[in-house]
């Protein structure tokens, strides 16, 4: 009889265990999740006082529809939803896709702008400066949208998807390449060299997205350490930092770069302050410089564009009170605010693999400059020339930066090259992909 009771009790336990497992099956697009999104926004959103007082989450067909309806649209172009895995992977450079970017020149010819070394495109030898003539056998005009932009229909980033591209190479030859999307580790440093300018050693650093190296504590980039060691060992007198396609990334890596670039005499001075909403003032902080290395530069030249955003702008804004900064290229994007993920604070989001990344803070530099939603204006407006590979001094923006070092200004010939593209790669993406744009 005792054995019968024991078996019956075990059946009951197993029954309820099975029910519990059934009840926690993730349902990321449920009304319960949308309720958690609204609750999190009320608590953490930087503009939480602009949220509607009450929301009927059942009125929205998706999490994305809800978020888009409640964000503070006059200023918020940035809050987004993703998955926890996608968010974590992006900030350490774990990507999937072909692994390249592209842009139009002034005559609307399309070129590869950058290629990640270990991505499928990089492993196939693709280079910045290759002109794209056709995609999947169709001319580019076939992909033009009614708004004047382009939708190249390359599909999601899922591994296994194949697209073909017909290129015209710098030597005039034509080649067609099929490329299969795959997972890869992206590099942040696209190019580095030292250029002699009338006896001055000028460092040229092309930096593409602020990504940390996985497993580092505290958070930092080993690529940044290696680049700064390269320029230090070379004994550079000036530095050009090319952020023209850099959509942002890790604030911790931005701080790391700032600490290399600040002069020793300004170590321990204020880098930036951050401000949260009125419910979270206890979490506001000031971050001071902590000098790393021995670079001691009083002048910096940044090559920028409308694709330079977020952490790129944080670096420029934080250094500006202490370093003579010149911007060459185009005005930056305009993102003086930042985010951190909220799923760790809400079990409903965490259990359903929903990562909510709304704007949660704003930053200001040591002079209090915090409002640059229109971006930082370039000191010298110069057109992009993606037909030239990195380091080629025929590249208009690199040539202009070297002009500033040599002459203190940019000549009229280069200034006359300026154009504002009708479409840029940053326009193609939203959310996480806008911060780390690549195909």
Short mmCIF file of C-alpha atoms in Angstrom, two decimals:
data_model
loop_
_atom_site.label_atom_id
_atom_site.label_comp_id
_atom_site.label_asym_id
_atom_site.label_seq_id
_atom_site.Cartn_x
_atom_site.Cartn_y
_atom_site.Cartn_z
CA UNK A 1 0.00 0.00 0.00
CA UNK A 2 2.87 2.36 0.86
CA UNK A 3 4.50 1.63 -2.49
CA UNK A 4 1.24 2.47 -4.28
CA UNK A 5 1.04 5.84 -2.52
CA UNK A 6 4.67 6.56 -3.39
CA UNK A 7 4.11 5.77 -7.08
CA UNK A 8 0.93 7.87 -7.13
CA UNK A 9 2.79 10.82 -5.57
CA UNK A 10 5.59 10.51 -8.12
CA UNK A 11 3.05 10.57 -10.97
CA UNK A 12 1.51 13.75 -9.53
CA UNK A 13 4.94 15.42 -9.28
CA UNK A 14 5.81 14.43 -12.84
CA UNK A 15 2.43 15.69 -14.03
CA UNK A 16 2.93 19.11 -12.47
CA UNK A 17 6.56 19.22 -13.67
CA UNK A 18 5.35 18.64 -17.22
CA UNK A 19 2.73 21.37 -16.79
CA UNK A 20 5.41 23.80 -15.54
CA UNK A 21 7.56 23.09 -18.59
CA UNK A 22 4.61 23.66 -20.87
CA UNK A 23 3.79 26.95 -19.18
CA UNK A 24 7.28 28.45 -19.68
CA UNK A 25 7.60 27.71 -23.37
CA UNK A 26 8.89 31.05 -24.75
CA UNK A 27 6.32 33.18 -26.54
CA UNK A 28 8.26 36.33 -27.47
CA UNK A 29 5.34 38.04 -29.20
CA UNK A 30 2.84 37.53 -26.39
CA UNK A 31 0.76 40.21 -24.71
CA UNK A 32 2.63 39.36 -21.49
CA UNK A 33 5.92 40.35 -23.13
CA UNK A 34 4.45 43.58 -24.45
CA UNK A 35 3.33 44.40 -20.93
CA UNK A 36 6.88 43.87 -19.69
CA UNK A 37 8.22 46.11 -22.46
CA UNK A 38 5.93 48.94 -21.41
CA UNK A 39 6.78 48.43 -17.73
CA UNK A 40 10.51 48.54 -18.52
CA UNK A 41 10.09 51.68 -20.60
CA UNK A 42 8.22 53.40 -17.76
CA UNK A 43 11.08 52.63 -15.39
CA UNK A 44 14.19 53.10 -17.56
CA UNK A 45 13.40 55.08 -20.74
CA UNK A 46 15.28 58.38 -20.83
CA UNK A 47 12.13 60.19 -21.99
CA UNK A 48 9.78 58.20 -19.75
CA UNK A 49 7.73 61.31 -18.96
CA UNK A 50 6.80 61.46 -22.65
CA UNK A 51 5.30 57.95 -22.61
CA UNK A 52 1.52 57.53 -22.68
CA UNK A 53 0.10 57.09 -19.19
CA UNK A 54 -1.72 53.89 -20.12
CA UNK A 55 -1.24 51.45 -23.00
CA UNK A 56 -3.49 48.61 -24.03
CA UNK A 57 -0.87 46.15 -25.18
CA UNK A 58 -3.51 44.01 -26.88
CA UNK A 59 -3.94 46.78 -29.45
CA UNK A 60 -0.54 45.98 -30.95
CA UNK A 61 0.23 43.07 -33.23
CA UNK A 62 3.93 42.88 -32.34
CA UNK A 63 6.51 44.08 -29.85
CA UNK A 64 8.04 46.26 -32.55
CA UNK A 65 4.70 47.91 -33.29
CA UNK A 66 4.23 48.73 -29.61
CA UNK A 67 7.73 50.16 -29.21
CA UNK A 68 7.42 52.28 -32.33
CA UNK A 69 4.10 53.67 -31.09
CA UNK A 70 5.35 54.82 -27.69
CA UNK A 71 8.88 56.15 -28.29
CA UNK A 72 9.52 59.90 -28.20
CA UNK A 73 9.68 60.39 -31.95
CA UNK A 74 10.95 63.98 -32.13
CA UNK A 75 14.33 62.73 -30.87
CA UNK A 76 14.33 58.94 -30.58
CA UNK A 77 15.51 57.27 -33.79
CA UNK A 78 17.43 54.67 -31.87
CA UNK A 79 15.51 52.43 -29.40
CA UNK A 80 15.14 48.87 -30.63
CA UNK A 81 14.33 45.25 -29.85
CA UNK A 82 16.48 42.22 -30.61
CA UNK A 83 17.41 38.90 -29.01
CA UNK A 84 19.86 38.49 -26.17
CA UNK A 85 22.19 36.37 -28.30
CA UNK A 86 22.20 38.85 -31.20
CA UNK A 87 22.95 41.75 -28.85
CA UNK A 88 25.79 39.97 -27.06
CA UNK A 89 27.33 38.69 -30.28
CA UNK A 90 27.29 42.08 -32.00
CA UNK A 91 29.28 43.81 -29.27
CA UNK A 92 32.14 41.28 -29.54
CA UNK A 93 32.10 41.09 -33.35
CA UNK A 94 30.37 37.75 -33.86
CA UNK A 95 28.54 38.30 -37.13
CA UNK A 96 26.75 36.43 -39.87
CA UNK A 97 26.42 37.44 -43.50
CA UNK A 98 28.75 38.22 -46.39
CA UNK A 99 30.78 40.73 -44.34
CA UNK A 100 31.09 43.92 -46.39
CA UNK A 101 29.76 47.44 -46.80
CA UNK A 102 29.09 49.54 -49.87
CA UNK A 103 28.46 53.15 -50.86
CA UNK A 104 27.78 55.31 -53.90
CA UNK A 105 30.20 57.85 -55.28
CA UNK A 106 29.16 61.24 -56.64
CA UNK A 107 28.08 59.70 -59.98
CA UNK A 108 25.96 56.99 -58.25
CA UNK A 109 28.38 54.19 -59.00
CA UNK A 110 28.35 51.62 -56.22
CA UNK A 111 31.57 50.40 -54.57
CA UNK A 112 32.64 48.10 -51.78
CA UNK A 113 33.60 50.35 -48.88
CA UNK A 114 35.02 47.81 -46.45
CA UNK A 115 35.41 44.04 -46.18
CA UNK A 116 35.95 42.07 -42.97
CA UNK A 117 39.02 39.84 -43.17
CA UNK A 118 37.48 36.59 -41.93
CA UNK A 119 34.02 37.06 -43.46
CA UNK A 120 33.02 35.11 -46.59
CA UNK A 121 33.69 38.20 -48.73
CA UNK A 122 37.10 38.77 -47.15
CA UNK A 123 38.12 35.13 -47.53
CA UNK A 124 37.21 35.42 -51.23
CA UNK A 125 39.61 38.35 -51.59
CA UNK A 126 37.14 41.20 -52.03
CA UNK A 127 38.58 44.70 -51.60
CA UNK A 128 37.42 48.24 -50.97
CA UNK A 129 37.30 49.98 -54.33
CA UNK A 130 35.68 47.19 -56.35
CA UNK A 131 32.73 48.57 -58.30
CA UNK A 132 29.47 46.61 -58.10
CA UNK A 133 27.80 46.37 -61.51
CA UNK A 134 25.12 43.73 -60.89
CA UNK A 135 23.59 41.86 -57.96
CA UNK A 136 22.09 38.44 -58.63
CA UNK A 137 22.23 39.13 -62.36
CA UNK A 138 20.28 42.38 -62.23
CA UNK A 139 21.56 45.93 -62.79
CA UNK A 140 21.49 48.25 -59.77
CA UNK A 141 18.64 50.25 -61.30
CA UNK A 142 16.37 47.23 -60.78
CA UNK A 143 16.68 47.70 -57.02
CA UNK A 144 15.83 51.37 -56.86
CA UNK A 145 12.80 52.20 -54.69
CA UNK A 146 10.11 54.81 -55.22
CA UNK A 147 11.68 56.99 -52.51
CA UNK A 148 14.97 57.16 -54.39
CA UNK A 149 16.81 54.70 -52.14
CA UNK A 150 17.79 51.11 -52.85
CA UNK A 151 16.69 47.71 -51.62
CA UNK A 152 19.21 45.16 -52.82
CA UNK A 153 17.21 42.18 -51.54
CA UNK A 154 20.17 40.27 -50.14
CA UNK A 155 17.98 38.41 -47.65
CA UNK A 156 18.47 37.88 -43.91
CA UNK A 157 21.90 37.30 -42.37
CA UNK A 158 21.23 33.56 -41.99
CA UNK A 159 24.19 31.35 -42.93
CA UNK A 160 23.74 29.45 -46.18
CA UNK A 161 22.11 32.22 -48.22
CA UNK A 162 23.90 32.80 -51.52
CA UNK A 163 24.07 36.01 -53.55
CA UNK A 164 26.08 36.75 -56.67
CA UNK A 165 27.86 40.00 -57.47
CA UNK A 166 29.44 41.25 -60.68
CA UNK A 167 32.38 43.55 -60.03
CA UNK A 168 34.58 45.82 -62.08
CA UNK A 169 38.04 45.73 -60.53
CA UNK A 170 40.45 48.70 -60.40
CA UNK A 171 42.41 47.21 -63.32
CA UNK A 172 39.27 47.30 -65.48
CA UNK A 173 38.61 43.55 -65.48
CA UNK A 174 35.14 42.12 -64.76
CA UNK A 175 34.48 39.24 -62.37
CA UNK A 176 31.32 37.59 -61.04
CA UNK A 177 31.48 36.02 -57.59
CA UNK A 178 28.91 33.90 -55.78
CA UNK A 179 29.19 34.29 -52.03
CA UNK A 180 27.54 32.24 -49.30
CA UNK A 181 26.63 33.92 -46.01
CA UNK A 182 28.25 32.39 -42.94
CA UNK A 183 29.10 33.14 -39.33
CA UNK A 184 32.41 34.97 -38.84
CA UNK A 185 34.43 37.09 -36.45
CA UNK A 186 34.65 40.69 -37.65
CA UNK A 187 37.68 42.92 -37.21
CA UNK A 188 37.36 46.53 -36.04
CA UNK A 189 40.67 47.76 -37.42
CA UNK A 190 40.40 47.89 -41.21
CA UNK A 191 43.72 49.60 -41.91
CA UNK A 192 46.68 51.19 -40.14
CA UNK A 193 49.86 52.74 -41.47
CA UNK A 194 52.31 55.57 -40.97
CA UNK A 195 52.58 58.19 -43.73
CA UNK A 196 55.50 60.61 -44.08
CA UNK A 197 54.31 64.21 -44.54
CA UNK A 198 57.29 66.55 -44.91
CA UNK A 199 59.21 64.70 -42.24
CA UNK A 200 56.24 64.26 -39.92
CA UNK A 201 55.15 60.74 -39.04
CA UNK A 202 51.38 60.68 -39.53
CA UNK A 203 49.41 57.71 -38.27
CA UNK A 204 46.36 56.71 -40.30
CA UNK A 205 43.87 54.47 -38.48
CA UNK A 206 40.66 53.17 -40.05
CA UNK A 207 38.42 52.03 -37.21
CA UNK A 208 35.13 50.27 -37.91
CA UNK A 209 32.83 49.84 -34.88
CA UNK A 210 33.64 49.80 -31.19
CA UNK A 211 33.69 46.08 -30.46
CA UNK A 212 35.17 44.44 -27.39
CA UNK A 213 37.31 41.31 -27.44
CA UNK A 214 35.30 38.42 -25.98
CA UNK A 215 36.44 37.26 -22.55
CA UNK A 216 38.26 40.44 -21.53
CA UNK A 217 37.62 41.78 -18.03
CA UNK A 218 37.30 44.71 -17.73
CA UNK A 219 35.70 45.13 -21.15
CA UNK A 220 38.21 46.25 -23.77
CA UNK A 221 39.47 45.63 -27.30
CA UNK A 222 42.78 43.87 -27.87
CA UNK A 223 42.74 45.27 -31.41
CA UNK A 224 42.81 48.78 -29.96
CA UNK A 225 45.74 47.85 -27.71
CA UNK A 226 47.65 46.45 -30.71
CA UNK A 227 46.97 49.51 -32.89
CA UNK A 228 48.02 51.96 -30.21
CA UNK A 229 51.21 49.97 -29.62
CA UNK A 230 51.87 50.10 -33.39
CA UNK A 231 51.53 53.89 -33.51
CA UNK A 232 53.50 54.38 -30.29
CA UNK A 233 56.38 52.24 -31.52
CA UNK A 234 56.37 54.22 -34.80
CA UNK A 235 56.72 57.48 -32.85
CA UNK A 236 53.90 59.27 -34.69
CA UNK A 237 53.61 63.06 -34.57
CA UNK A 238 50.00 63.27 -35.81
CA UNK A 239 47.04 60.90 -36.06
CA UNK A 240 44.16 60.65 -38.54
CA UNK A 241 41.28 58.51 -37.28
CA UNK A 242 38.89 57.37 -40.00
CA UNK A 243 35.39 56.78 -38.58
CA UNK A 244 33.47 57.41 -41.80
CA UNK A 245 31.50 54.12 -41.63
CA UNK A 246 31.59 53.62 -37.85
CA UNK A 247 28.06 53.42 -36.41
CA UNK A 248 29.14 53.04 -32.79
CA UNK A 249 29.23 50.17 -30.32
CA UNK A 250 30.70 49.67 -26.87
CA UNK A 251 31.03 52.71 -24.59
CA UNK A 252 33.73 50.85 -22.64
CA UNK A 253 35.85 50.56 -25.79
CA UNK A 254 35.24 54.25 -26.56
CA UNK A 255 36.59 55.04 -23.07
CA UNK A 256 39.61 52.79 -23.75
CA UNK A 257 40.42 54.69 -26.95
CA UNK A 258 39.95 58.04 -25.19
CA UNK A 259 42.40 56.97 -22.49
CA UNK A 260 45.03 56.24 -25.13
CA UNK A 261 44.45 59.55 -26.94
CA UNK A 262 44.27 61.93 -23.98
CA UNK A 263 47.50 63.70 -23.02
CA UNK A 264 49.15 62.69 -19.75
CA UNK A 265 48.64 66.23 -18.45
CA UNK A 266 44.86 65.76 -18.74
CA UNK A 267 44.64 62.35 -17.11
CA UNK A 268 42.13 62.25 -14.24
CA UNK A 269 40.14 65.12 -15.74
CA UNK A 270 36.49 64.69 -16.67
CA UNK A 271 35.81 62.63 -19.80
CA UNK A 272 32.01 62.75 -19.72
CA UNK A 273 29.00 62.63 -17.45
CA UNK A 274 25.85 60.66 -18.08
CA UNK A 275 22.29 61.56 -17.15
CA UNK A 276 19.38 59.15 -16.66
CA UNK A 277 15.69 59.78 -16.11
CA UNK A 278 14.32 61.18 -12.85
CA UNK A 279 13.77 57.68 -11.39
CA UNK A 280 17.40 56.68 -11.86
CA UNK A 281 19.42 59.71 -10.80
CA UNK A 282 21.25 57.51 -8.27
CA UNK A 283 22.88 55.69 -11.21
CA UNK A 284 24.25 58.81 -12.87
CA UNK A 285 28.03 58.97 -13.00
CA UNK A 286 31.03 60.96 -14.09
CA UNK A 287 33.84 59.21 -15.94
CA UNK A 288 37.39 60.58 -15.77
CA UNK A 289 40.27 59.95 -18.13
CA UNK A 290 42.89 57.42 -17.02
CA UNK A 291 45.87 57.78 -19.34
CA UNK A 292 47.08 54.62 -21.07
CA UNK A 293 50.37 54.48 -22.98
CA UNK A 294 52.67 57.30 -24.01
CA UNK A 295 51.02 58.91 -27.06
CA UNK A 296 50.95 62.65 -26.46
CA UNK A 297 49.02 64.35 -29.28
CA UNK A 298 47.65 67.87 -29.12
CA UNK A 299 45.87 67.59 -32.49
CA UNK A 300 43.61 64.90 -33.95
CA UNK A 301 41.93 64.71 -37.34
CA UNK A 302 38.79 62.62 -37.69
CA UNK A 303 37.37 61.56 -41.04
CA UNK A 304 33.60 61.43 -40.57
CA UNK A 305 30.32 61.04 -42.41
CA UNK A 306 26.63 60.63 -41.64
CA UNK A 307 27.57 57.03 -40.92
CA UNK A 308 29.69 58.15 -37.93
CA UNK A 309 27.41 57.77 -34.92
CA UNK A 310 27.02 57.02 -31.23
CA UNK A 311 30.35 55.92 -29.70
CA UNK A 312 32.17 57.63 -32.59
CA UNK A 313 30.58 60.92 -31.56
CA UNK A 314 31.20 60.21 -27.87
CA UNK A 315 34.95 59.97 -28.55
CA UNK A 316 34.95 63.24 -30.49
CA UNK A 317 32.83 65.08 -27.93
CA UNK A 318 34.80 63.83 -24.92
CA UNK A 319 38.20 64.74 -26.34
CA UNK A 320 37.15 68.09 -27.78
CA UNK A 321 37.74 70.17 -24.59
CA UNK A 322 41.34 68.93 -24.39
CA UNK A 323 42.53 68.29 -27.96
CA UNK A 324 42.47 70.42 -31.10
CA UNK A 325 40.09 68.40 -33.27
CA UNK A 326 39.45 68.81 -37.00
CA UNK A 327 36.61 66.96 -38.76
CA UNK A 328 37.02 66.20 -42.46
CA UNK A 329 34.38 64.64 -44.71
CA UNK A 330 30.75 65.16 -43.74
CA UNK A 331 28.63 65.96 -40.70
CA UNK A 332 28.19 63.11 -38.23
CA UNK A 333 24.89 61.30 -37.60
CA UNK A 334 23.77 62.94 -34.34
CA UNK A 335 23.34 60.52 -31.42
CA UNK A 336 24.20 62.14 -28.07
CA UNK A 337 22.31 59.43 -26.17
CA UNK A 338 22.96 55.79 -25.36
CA UNK A 339 21.42 52.50 -24.33
CA UNK A 340 21.95 49.41 -22.28
CA UNK A 341 19.92 46.18 -22.48
CA UNK A 342 17.10 45.63 -19.99
CA UNK A 343 16.25 41.92 -20.15
CA UNK A 344 18.34 41.16 -17.06
CA UNK A 345 15.93 43.32 -15.00
CA UNK A 346 12.74 41.63 -16.22
CA UNK A 347 12.29 37.85 -16.12
CA UNK A 348 9.47 37.99 -18.67
CA UNK A 349 11.85 39.51 -21.22
CA UNK A 350 14.72 37.23 -20.26
CA UNK A 351 12.68 34.01 -20.32
CA UNK A 352 11.22 34.88 -23.73
CA UNK A 353 14.59 35.86 -25.27
CA UNK A 354 13.49 39.45 -25.89
CA UNK A 355 16.19 42.08 -25.54
CA UNK A 356 14.85 45.60 -25.11
CA UNK A 357 17.46 48.29 -25.85
CA UNK A 358 15.84 51.71 -25.42
CA UNK A 359 17.57 55.02 -24.94
CA UNK A 360 18.40 55.11 -21.24
CA UNK A 361 20.96 57.93 -20.85
CA UNK A 362 22.46 61.06 -22.37
CA UNK A 363 26.09 62.13 -22.18
CA UNK A 364 27.81 65.51 -21.86
CA UNK A 365 31.48 66.41 -22.15
CA UNK A 366 33.53 68.43 -19.67
CA UNK A 367 32.15 71.66 -21.14
CA UNK A 368 28.56 70.46 -20.78
CA UNK A 369 28.04 69.87 -24.52
CA UNK A 370 25.26 67.31 -24.76
CA UNK A 371 22.81 68.34 -27.47
CA UNK A 372 24.08 67.34 -30.89
CA UNK A 373 21.11 65.55 -32.42
CA UNK A 374 21.99 67.21 -35.74
CA UNK A 375 25.50 65.75 -35.57
CA UNK A 376 28.86 67.49 -35.44
CA UNK A 377 29.50 69.70 -38.48
CA UNK A 378 32.58 68.89 -40.51
CA UNK A 379 35.21 71.63 -40.57
CA UNK A 380 35.96 70.72 -44.19
CA UNK A 381 33.21 69.17 -46.32
CA UNK A 382 34.80 66.74 -48.78
CA UNK A 383 33.18 64.05 -50.94
CA UNK A 384 33.67 60.33 -50.36
CA UNK A 385 35.64 58.32 -52.92
CA UNK A 386 35.06 54.62 -52.24
CA UNK A 387 36.73 53.68 -55.54
CA UNK A 388 40.12 53.95 -53.80
CA UNK A 389 41.39 51.35 -51.35
CA UNK A 390 42.47 52.24 -47.81
CA UNK A 391 45.69 54.25 -47.71
CA UNK A 392 45.54 55.37 -51.33
CA UNK A 393 46.26 59.10 -51.15
CA UNK A 394 43.94 59.67 -54.11
CA UNK A 395 41.12 59.01 -51.60
CA UNK A 396 39.61 62.49 -51.31
CA UNK A 397 39.01 62.44 -47.58
CA UNK A 398 42.44 61.05 -46.72
CA UNK A 399 44.00 63.63 -49.08
CA UNK A 400 42.05 66.39 -47.33
CA UNK A 401 43.19 65.21 -43.89
CA UNK A 402 46.81 65.20 -45.08
CA UNK A 403 46.23 68.73 -46.46
CA UNK A 404 45.20 69.88 -42.98
CA UNK A 405 48.41 68.49 -41.51
CA UNK A 406 50.58 69.97 -44.24
CA UNK A 407 48.87 73.34 -44.75
CA UNK A 408 46.39 73.83 -41.93
CA UNK A 409 43.49 73.87 -44.40
CA UNK A 410 41.92 72.04 -47.32
CA UNK A 411 42.28 73.39 -50.86
CA UNK A 412 39.37 74.42 -53.05
CA UNK A 413 39.82 71.50 -55.44
CA UNK A 414 39.04 69.03 -52.67
CA UNK A 415 36.26 71.14 -51.20
CA UNK A 416 34.58 71.20 -54.62
CA UNK A 417 34.24 67.41 -54.51
CA UNK A 418 31.67 67.50 -51.74
CA UNK A 419 28.30 65.89 -52.35
CA UNK A 420 25.62 64.59 -50.01
CA UNK A 421 24.58 61.07 -51.03
CA UNK A 422 20.87 60.46 -51.58
CA UNK A 423 21.27 57.06 -49.93
CA UNK A 424 23.82 55.75 -47.46
CA UNK A 425 24.28 52.33 -45.90
CA UNK A 426 23.15 53.57 -42.50
CA UNK A 427 19.76 54.30 -44.11
CA UNK A 428 19.31 50.61 -44.90
CA UNK A 429 19.39 49.48 -41.28
CA UNK A 430 17.56 50.04 -38.02
CA UNK A 431 18.32 49.14 -34.43
CA UNK A 432 21.27 46.85 -33.72
CA UNK A 433 22.25 46.62 -37.40
CA UNK A 434 22.39 50.42 -37.68
CA UNK A 435 25.03 50.44 -34.95
CA UNK A 436 27.00 47.65 -36.64
CA UNK A 437 26.11 48.06 -40.32
CA UNK A 438 27.32 45.34 -42.69
CA UNK A 439 25.81 43.04 -45.29
#
